[in-house]
Amino acid sequence: MNNWEEIKKQPRLRDVNRFQQNVLKAIEADEKNHSKMVWWRIAASVIVLLAVGSFTWLEFETYTLRTNILVLDNYSKKAPELDMQCQYQINDLIESLKKAGFIIDSRKNAIQFSRQDVEQLKDNNSEYISDIKQFLVVVKEIYPTKYEQFSAGEMVEFNAWHLQKDSRLCDWIR
Amino acid sequence: MEINQLIHKSQKGDQNAFGKLVLMMGDYVFSVVFRLVNNELEAEDIAQNVFVKAWQNINKYNEAKGKFSTWLYTIATRIALDHLKTNHAQINLPNTIESDDDIEKDLDLKLLGELLNTATGHLSPQQKLVFVLRDLEEMDVDEVVQITGYSEKKIKDNLYVARKKVKEVLSKILKVG
C-alpha cells in the first residue's frame, strides 16, 4: 500500500467504544433536556394563555363598565335634576334594598331579586319589608314589564344608578 | 446484524441498535469530519453531535432515497461546514493520531498527513468539502451531489480549484523543506 493510501486511511477514532458510550450519554442528556424543554414550553404556554385570558377578560369588563357609564351619563344628561329631598329618599330606598341583600354586583350596582326572595323576607319579618313593599309599588307603576316578570316568579334586575336618576320614583316614594 | 435491521430498530427507539450503528459508522463519520476540521478533539465532538442529530432525525431517514452512510455524511458535512464557516480563519494542524506501525513510518505518515492538512487548510469550506469527499473519501460524484446538495458543475469547479491549490501549497512546502 503506498503512502497516499496510508494517509487516506489515517484519521480514525482513538477508542470507538468510548466514542459510542459518549454518543449514547449525549443522546440521553439530550432527551432529558428535551423533556424538560417540553414541560417548560407547556408551562410557558399556560402562563401566556392565562395572561391573554386575563387581559381579554379585563378588557371586556372595562368595556362593559365604560358602556354602563356612558349609558348612565347619557341618561343623566337627559334626566331632569332631582331635588335633594327626593335624592335622599331614593338613596335610602336603595340602601334598604342593599341591606335586605338584594345587591348582587356592587361594582355594576345591580339589584336583583325574585318573588321568592321577598316572600322569604316577609316570613323572616325583615325590618326592610316595608321599604321593599314600597319599592314594589314603584316597580308596578313605573316598570310594569319588570313587575310582570316579578309576579310570574322570575328574577328581576335593576341598575341602582338608573334608579337614582329616575325622577318618577320621587312621586311614588313621597 | 445487518445495517438495515439496526436502522429499523433504531427508528423504533432501540438505543442499543443505534449504539451498534455508532460502532459501525463512527470511524467513517469521524474521518470525514476530521478531514474537514483538521482537529481531532473538535472532530470527535462534531462526530458525536452528528450521531445525536442522526438519532433525533432517524425517522426521517428513508431507505429508498439513498444509503444510510450518505444520509449520515450529509448531516456530518453540514455540521462540519457550519463549524468551518464560524472558525474559517483558523488553520489547525492535526493532533497526534495513534498508529500501530513502527515509529519511523508513523512519523513519515504523520508528516505527510500534516502537510495535507496544512494544504487543505488553505481551501474555502466548499472546496475543502468537495476535495475531502471526492479525493480522500473517494466518493463518486452522485454521492457528493447527494451529500452536499451542490450541482455537478459546482463540484467539478470546486474540485479543480481545490486540487490546484493543494498542489501549489504542497510544492511550496516541499521546495522550502
Short mmCIF file of C-alpha atoms in Angstrom, two decimals:
data_model
loop_
_atom_site.label_atom_id
_atom_site.label_comp_id
_atom_site.label_asym_id
_atom_site.label_seq_id
_atom_site.Cartn_x
_atom_site.Cartn_y
_atom_site.Cartn_z
CA MET A 1 0.00 0.00 0.00
CA ASN A 2 1.50 3.38 -0.97
CA ASN A 3 1.78 6.44 1.33
CA TRP A 4 -1.23 8.16 -0.21
CA GLU A 5 -3.42 5.20 0.66
CA GLU A 6 -1.99 5.18 4.18
CA ILE A 7 -2.68 8.90 4.64
CA LYS A 8 -6.23 8.45 3.42
CA LYS A 9 -6.80 5.73 5.98
CA GLN A 10 -5.21 7.70 8.80
CA PRO A 11 -8.00 9.50 10.67
CA ARG A 12 -9.68 7.03 12.94
CA LEU A 13 -11.27 7.34 16.36
CA ARG A 14 -8.88 6.63 19.21
CA ASP A 15 -11.44 4.47 21.00
CA VAL A 16 -14.63 3.71 19.16
CA ASN A 17 -16.24 2.07 22.22
CA ARG A 18 -15.65 5.16 24.35
CA PHE A 19 -17.00 7.25 21.48
CA GLN A 20 -20.12 5.07 21.38
CA GLN A 21 -20.62 5.50 25.14
CA ASN A 22 -20.22 9.26 24.79
CA VAL A 23 -22.77 9.38 21.97
CA LEU A 24 -25.29 7.36 23.99
CA LYS A 25 -24.72 9.56 27.05
CA ALA A 26 -25.17 12.68 24.91
CA ILE A 27 -28.40 11.25 23.47
CA GLU A 28 -29.68 10.50 26.98
CA ALA A 29 -28.79 14.00 28.19
CA ASP A 30 -30.39 15.50 25.09
CA GLU A 31 -33.61 13.55 25.66
CA LYS A 32 -33.75 14.61 29.31
CA ASN A 33 -33.16 18.17 28.25
CA HIS A 34 -35.80 17.82 25.56
CA SER A 35 -38.43 16.54 28.00
CA LYS A 36 -37.55 19.41 30.38
CA MET A 37 -37.95 21.81 27.49
CA VAL A 38 -41.35 20.29 26.67
CA TRP A 39 -42.52 20.93 30.26
CA TRP A 40 -41.13 24.45 30.17
CA ARG A 41 -42.93 25.09 26.91
CA ILE A 42 -46.20 23.74 28.32
CA ALA A 43 -45.77 25.91 31.43
CA ALA A 44 -44.92 28.95 29.31
CA SER A 45 -47.94 28.32 27.06
CA VAL A 46 -50.24 28.07 30.10
CA ILE A 47 -48.83 31.32 31.51
CA VAL A 48 -49.26 33.07 28.16
CA LEU A 49 -52.82 31.73 27.85
CA LEU A 50 -53.64 32.89 31.36
CA ALA A 51 -52.14 36.31 30.70
CA VAL A 52 -54.00 36.69 27.41
CA GLY A 53 -57.21 35.39 29.02
CA SER A 54 -56.93 37.79 31.96
CA PHE A 55 -56.18 40.68 29.68
CA THR A 56 -59.15 39.86 27.44
CA TRP A 57 -61.42 39.49 30.46
CA LEU A 58 -60.18 42.78 31.87
CA GLU A 59 -60.71 44.46 28.52
CA PHE A 60 -64.23 43.06 28.33
CA GLU A 61 -65.03 44.14 31.86
CA THR A 62 -63.64 47.62 31.24
CA TYR A 63 -65.69 47.80 28.07
CA THR A 64 -68.86 46.79 29.95
CA LEU A 65 -68.15 49.28 32.69
CA ARG A 66 -67.40 52.03 30.20
CA THR A 67 -70.63 51.26 28.32
CA ASN A 68 -72.58 51.39 31.58
CA ILE A 69 -71.03 54.72 32.49
CA LEU A 70 -71.78 56.09 29.01
CA VAL A 71 -75.39 54.94 29.22
CA LEU A 72 -75.69 56.45 32.66
CA ASP A 73 -74.05 59.64 31.51
CA ASN A 74 -76.45 59.96 28.56
CA TYR A 75 -79.37 59.16 30.83
CA SER A 76 -78.31 61.72 33.43
CA LYS A 77 -77.90 64.35 30.74
CA LYS A 78 -81.46 63.74 29.58
CA ALA A 79 -82.96 63.30 33.03
CA PRO A 80 -84.15 66.40 34.87
CA GLU A 81 -82.31 67.40 38.03
CA LEU A 82 -83.76 65.76 41.12
CA ASP A 83 -84.29 67.77 44.24
CA MET A 84 -82.16 66.89 47.23
CA GLN A 85 -85.04 65.52 49.28
CA CYS A 86 -86.02 63.09 46.54
CA GLN A 87 -82.41 62.08 46.06
CA TYR A 88 -82.10 61.22 49.75
CA GLN A 89 -85.29 59.18 49.66
CA ILE A 90 -84.20 57.15 46.68
CA ASN A 91 -80.80 56.58 48.27
CA ASP A 92 -82.47 55.43 51.48
CA LEU A 93 -84.59 53.03 49.49
CA ILE A 94 -81.61 51.62 47.66
CA GLU A 95 -79.77 51.35 50.95
CA SER A 96 -82.67 49.29 52.36
CA LEU A 97 -82.61 47.06 49.31
CA LYS A 98 -78.88 46.58 49.79
CA LYS A 99 -79.33 45.76 53.46
CA ALA A 100 -82.08 43.30 52.56
CA GLY A 101 -79.41 41.56 50.49
CA PHE A 102 -80.64 42.49 47.00
CA ILE A 103 -77.47 43.98 45.57
CA ILE A 104 -75.76 41.26 43.61
CA ASP A 105 -72.97 43.21 41.92
CA SER A 106 -71.71 46.20 43.88
CA ARG A 107 -69.41 47.33 41.06
CA LYS A 108 -72.21 47.42 38.49
CA ASN A 109 -74.73 48.40 41.18
CA ALA A 110 -77.13 45.71 40.00
CA ILE A 111 -80.13 44.94 42.24
CA GLN A 112 -81.60 41.53 41.65
CA PHE A 113 -84.44 39.73 43.38
CA SER A 114 -87.39 37.42 42.86
CA ARG A 115 -90.80 36.97 44.39
CA GLN A 116 -89.40 34.11 46.42
CA ASP A 117 -86.76 36.41 47.98
CA VAL A 118 -89.42 38.92 49.01
CA GLU A 119 -91.60 36.19 50.49
CA GLN A 120 -88.68 34.86 52.45
CA LEU A 121 -88.03 38.35 53.89
CA LYS A 122 -91.74 38.52 54.83
CA ASP A 123 -91.50 35.16 56.57
CA ASN A 124 -88.44 36.32 58.46
CA ASN A 125 -90.22 39.54 59.48
CA SER A 126 -87.38 41.54 57.99
CA GLU A 127 -87.20 45.17 59.09
CA TYR A 128 -86.80 46.19 55.46
CA ILE A 129 -90.03 44.60 54.26
CA SER A 130 -91.99 47.90 54.34
CA ASP A 131 -89.35 49.58 52.16
CA ILE A 132 -89.41 46.65 49.77
CA LYS A 133 -93.21 46.76 49.58
CA GLN A 134 -92.96 50.44 48.78
CA PHE A 135 -90.39 49.70 46.10
CA LEU A 136 -92.67 47.04 44.60
CA VAL A 137 -95.44 49.62 44.30
CA VAL A 138 -92.98 51.86 42.44
CA VAL A 139 -91.97 48.98 40.22
CA LYS A 140 -95.57 48.15 39.43
CA GLU A 141 -96.31 51.72 38.37
CA ILE A 142 -93.08 52.72 36.66
CA TYR A 143 -91.65 49.45 35.37
CA PRO A 144 -94.73 47.32 34.58
CA THR A 145 -92.81 44.79 32.48
CA LYS A 146 -90.44 44.08 35.34
CA TYR A 147 -93.36 43.80 37.71
CA GLU A 148 -94.97 41.21 35.42
CA GLN A 149 -91.73 39.24 35.50
CA PHE A 150 -91.66 39.55 39.28
CA SER A 151 -95.28 38.39 39.58
CA ALA A 152 -94.52 35.41 37.36
CA GLY A 153 -91.78 34.42 39.83
CA GLU A 154 -88.90 35.40 37.55
CA MET A 155 -85.79 37.16 38.72
CA VAL A 156 -85.82 40.92 38.04
CA GLU A 157 -82.82 43.20 37.87
CA PHE A 158 -82.45 46.98 38.27
CA ASN A 159 -79.50 49.24 37.90
CA ALA A 160 -79.19 51.35 41.06
CA TRP A 161 -77.58 54.20 39.10
CA HIS A 162 -80.60 54.34 36.80
CA LEU A 163 -82.96 54.30 39.78
CA GLN A 164 -81.06 57.18 41.40
CA LYS A 165 -81.62 59.30 38.31
CA ASP A 166 -85.26 58.40 37.69
CA SER A 167 -87.34 61.37 38.89
CA ARG A 168 -90.56 59.34 38.54
CA LEU A 169 -89.59 57.43 41.65
CA CYS A 170 -89.94 60.56 43.79
CA ASP A 171 -93.68 60.89 43.10
CA TRP A 172 -94.30 57.40 44.38
CA ILE A 173 -91.91 57.38 47.29
CA ARG A 174 -93.44 60.52 48.72
CA MET B 1 -26.92 -7.98 12.49
CA GLU B 2 -27.49 -6.27 9.14
CA ILE B 3 -27.30 -2.48 9.00
CA ASN B 4 -30.90 -2.18 7.74
CA GLN B 5 -32.19 -4.17 10.71
CA LEU B 6 -30.27 -1.87 13.05
CA ILE B 7 -31.73 1.19 11.32
CA HIS B 8 -35.29 -0.20 11.60
CA LYS B 9 -34.78 -0.99 15.27
CA SER B 10 -33.32 2.47 15.87
CA GLN B 11 -36.31 4.01 14.15
CA LYS B 12 -38.48 2.17 16.68
CA GLY B 13 -36.48 3.76 19.51
CA ASP B 14 -33.98 0.99 20.22
CA GLN B 15 -30.91 2.80 21.57
CA ASN B 16 -28.84 -0.39 21.69
CA ALA B 17 -29.31 -0.88 17.98
CA PHE B 18 -28.33 2.74 17.40
CA GLY B 19 -25.26 2.17 19.57
CA LYS B 20 -24.24 -0.63 17.21
CA LEU B 21 -24.69 1.73 14.27
CA VAL B 22 -22.39 4.17 16.05
CA LEU B 23 -19.77 1.43 16.37
CA MET B 24 -20.12 0.57 12.68
CA MET B 25 -20.16 4.11 11.31
CA GLY B 26 -18.21 6.05 13.93
CA ASP B 27 -14.86 5.87 12.16
CA TYR B 28 -16.29 6.89 8.78
CA VAL B 29 -18.09 9.91 10.18
CA PHE B 30 -15.06 10.89 12.26
CA SER B 31 -12.83 10.53 9.22
CA VAL B 32 -14.85 12.92 7.05
CA VAL B 33 -15.27 15.41 9.88
CA PHE B 34 -11.58 15.22 10.80
CA ARG B 35 -10.57 15.85 7.16
CA LEU B 36 -12.72 18.96 7.21
CA VAL B 37 -11.83 20.49 10.58
CA ASN B 38 -8.23 19.21 10.93
CA ASN B 39 -8.51 18.85 14.69
CA GLU B 40 -9.00 15.54 16.40
CA LEU B 41 -10.81 16.78 19.51
CA GLU B 42 -13.13 19.05 17.57
CA ALA B 43 -13.73 16.29 15.04
CA GLU B 44 -14.72 13.87 17.80
CA ASP B 45 -17.10 16.42 19.30
CA ILE B 46 -18.64 17.15 15.93
CA ALA B 47 -18.92 13.44 15.11
CA GLN B 48 -20.70 12.96 18.43
CA ASN B 49 -23.13 15.76 17.53
CA VAL B 50 -23.67 14.14 14.15
CA PHE B 51 -24.86 10.94 15.82
CA VAL B 52 -27.06 12.82 18.30
CA LYS B 53 -28.62 14.68 15.37
CA ALA B 54 -28.96 11.39 13.47
CA TRP B 55 -30.78 9.82 16.46
CA GLN B 56 -33.13 12.80 16.69
CA ASN B 57 -33.95 12.54 12.98
CA ILE B 58 -33.62 8.79 12.43
CA ASN B 59 -37.30 8.52 11.47
CA LYS B 60 -36.72 10.94 8.61
CA TYR B 61 -34.23 8.56 7.01
CA ASN B 62 -35.78 6.81 4.04
CA GLU B 63 -34.02 3.76 2.68
CA ALA B 64 -35.49 4.33 -0.77
CA LYS B 65 -33.87 7.76 -1.04
CA GLY B 66 -30.30 6.63 -0.53
CA LYS B 67 -27.74 4.83 1.58
CA PHE B 68 -27.64 5.34 5.34
CA SER B 69 -23.98 6.31 5.11
CA THR B 70 -24.83 9.04 2.57
CA TRP B 71 -27.54 10.36 4.87
CA LEU B 72 -25.11 10.34 7.78
CA TYR B 73 -22.40 12.08 5.73
CA THR B 74 -24.93 14.74 4.76
CA ILE B 75 -25.51 15.53 8.44
CA ALA B 76 -21.78 15.32 9.15
CA THR B 77 -20.74 17.66 6.35
CA ARG B 78 -23.43 20.21 7.23
CA ILE B 79 -22.36 20.36 10.85
CA ALA B 80 -18.68 20.40 9.94
CA LEU B 81 -19.24 23.11 7.30
CA ASP B 82 -21.10 25.26 9.83
CA HIS B 83 -18.15 24.78 12.15
CA LEU B 84 -15.71 25.70 9.39
CA LYS B 85 -17.67 28.81 8.47
CA THR B 86 -17.51 30.06 12.05
CA ASN B 87 -13.85 29.09 12.50
CA HIS B 88 -12.65 29.70 8.95
CA ALA B 89 -9.65 31.87 9.81
CA GLN B 90 -8.18 29.13 11.94
CA ILE B 91 -5.95 26.58 10.23
CA ASN B 92 -5.18 23.78 12.60
CA LEU B 93 -2.55 21.15 12.32
CA PRO B 94 -3.81 17.76 13.44
CA ASN B 95 -3.13 16.40 16.88
CA THR B 96 -1.32 13.10 17.07
CA ILE B 97 -3.13 10.12 15.64
CA GLU B 98 -2.45 6.70 17.06
CA SER B 99 -0.91 4.14 14.76
CA ASP B 100 0.31 0.61 15.32
CA ASP B 101 3.07 0.90 12.73
CA ASP B 102 6.70 1.42 13.63
CA ILE B 103 7.72 4.92 14.82
CA GLU B 104 9.68 5.90 11.70
CA LYS B 105 6.90 5.04 9.30
CA ASP B 106 4.45 6.60 11.68
CA LEU B 107 6.40 9.87 11.75
CA ASP B 108 6.59 9.95 7.93
CA LEU B 109 2.88 9.38 7.64
CA LYS B 110 2.12 11.97 10.29
CA LEU B 111 4.27 14.47 8.46
CA LEU B 112 2.53 13.74 5.18
CA GLY B 113 -0.83 13.89 6.89
CA GLU B 114 0.05 17.22 8.43
CA LEU B 115 1.24 18.55 5.08
CA LEU B 116 -2.02 17.52 3.51
CA ASN B 117 -3.99 19.10 6.30
CA THR B 118 -1.97 22.29 6.00
CA ALA B 119 -2.67 22.31 2.27
CA THR B 120 -6.40 21.72 2.69
CA GLY B 121 -6.44 24.37 5.41
CA HIS B 122 -5.92 26.94 2.62
CA LEU B 123 -9.12 25.91 0.84
CA SER B 124 -12.51 27.51 1.25
CA PRO B 125 -15.06 25.35 3.15
CA GLN B 126 -16.79 24.39 -0.11
CA GLN B 127 -13.55 23.48 -1.88
CA LYS B 128 -12.38 21.53 1.14
CA LEU B 129 -15.64 19.63 1.40
CA VAL B 130 -15.58 18.58 -2.23
CA PHE B 131 -11.88 17.70 -2.09
CA VAL B 132 -12.30 15.58 1.05
CA LEU B 133 -15.34 13.71 -0.24
CA ARG B 134 -14.03 13.12 -3.76
CA ASP B 135 -10.27 12.69 -3.35
CA LEU B 136 -9.84 11.49 0.22
CA GLU B 137 -13.05 9.59 0.90
CA GLU B 138 -13.23 8.57 -2.77
CA MET B 139 -16.94 9.02 -3.15
CA ASP B 140 -18.48 9.16 -6.61
CA VAL B 141 -19.90 12.42 -7.96
CA ASP B 142 -23.53 11.31 -7.47
CA GLU B 143 -22.91 10.66 -3.81
CA VAL B 144 -21.16 14.01 -3.38
CA VAL B 145 -24.11 15.69 -5.12
CA GLN B 146 -26.46 13.97 -2.70
CA ILE B 147 -24.41 14.85 0.38
CA THR B 148 -23.56 18.43 -0.42
CA GLY B 149 -26.59 19.40 -2.48
CA TYR B 150 -24.23 21.08 -4.98
CA SER B 151 -24.61 20.70 -8.75
CA GLU B 152 -22.15 18.50 -10.66
CA LYS B 153 -20.65 21.61 -12.26
CA LYS B 154 -20.13 23.28 -8.91
CA ILE B 155 -18.46 20.13 -7.61
CA LYS B 156 -16.15 19.93 -10.62
CA ASP B 157 -15.25 23.63 -10.43
CA ASN B 158 -14.53 23.49 -6.70
CA LEU B 159 -12.57 20.28 -7.08
CA TYR B 160 -10.45 21.75 -9.87
CA VAL B 161 -9.57 24.82 -7.79
CA ALA B 162 -9.01 22.71 -4.66
CA ARG B 163 -6.61 20.31 -6.37
CA LYS B 164 -4.71 23.22 -7.89
CA LYS B 165 -4.39 24.98 -4.53
CA VAL B 166 -3.33 21.81 -2.70
CA LYS B 167 -0.73 21.13 -5.36
CA GLU B 168 0.61 24.71 -5.10
CA VAL B 169 0.77 24.66 -1.31
CA LEU B 170 2.42 21.23 -1.20
CA SER B 171 5.04 22.13 -3.79
CA LYS B 172 5.84 25.37 -1.93
CA ILE B 173 6.27 23.49 1.36
CA LEU B 174 8.34 20.74 -0.24
CA LYS B 175 10.60 23.27 -2.03
CA VAL B 176 11.15 25.16 1.23
CA GLY B 177 11.83 21.89 3.00
#
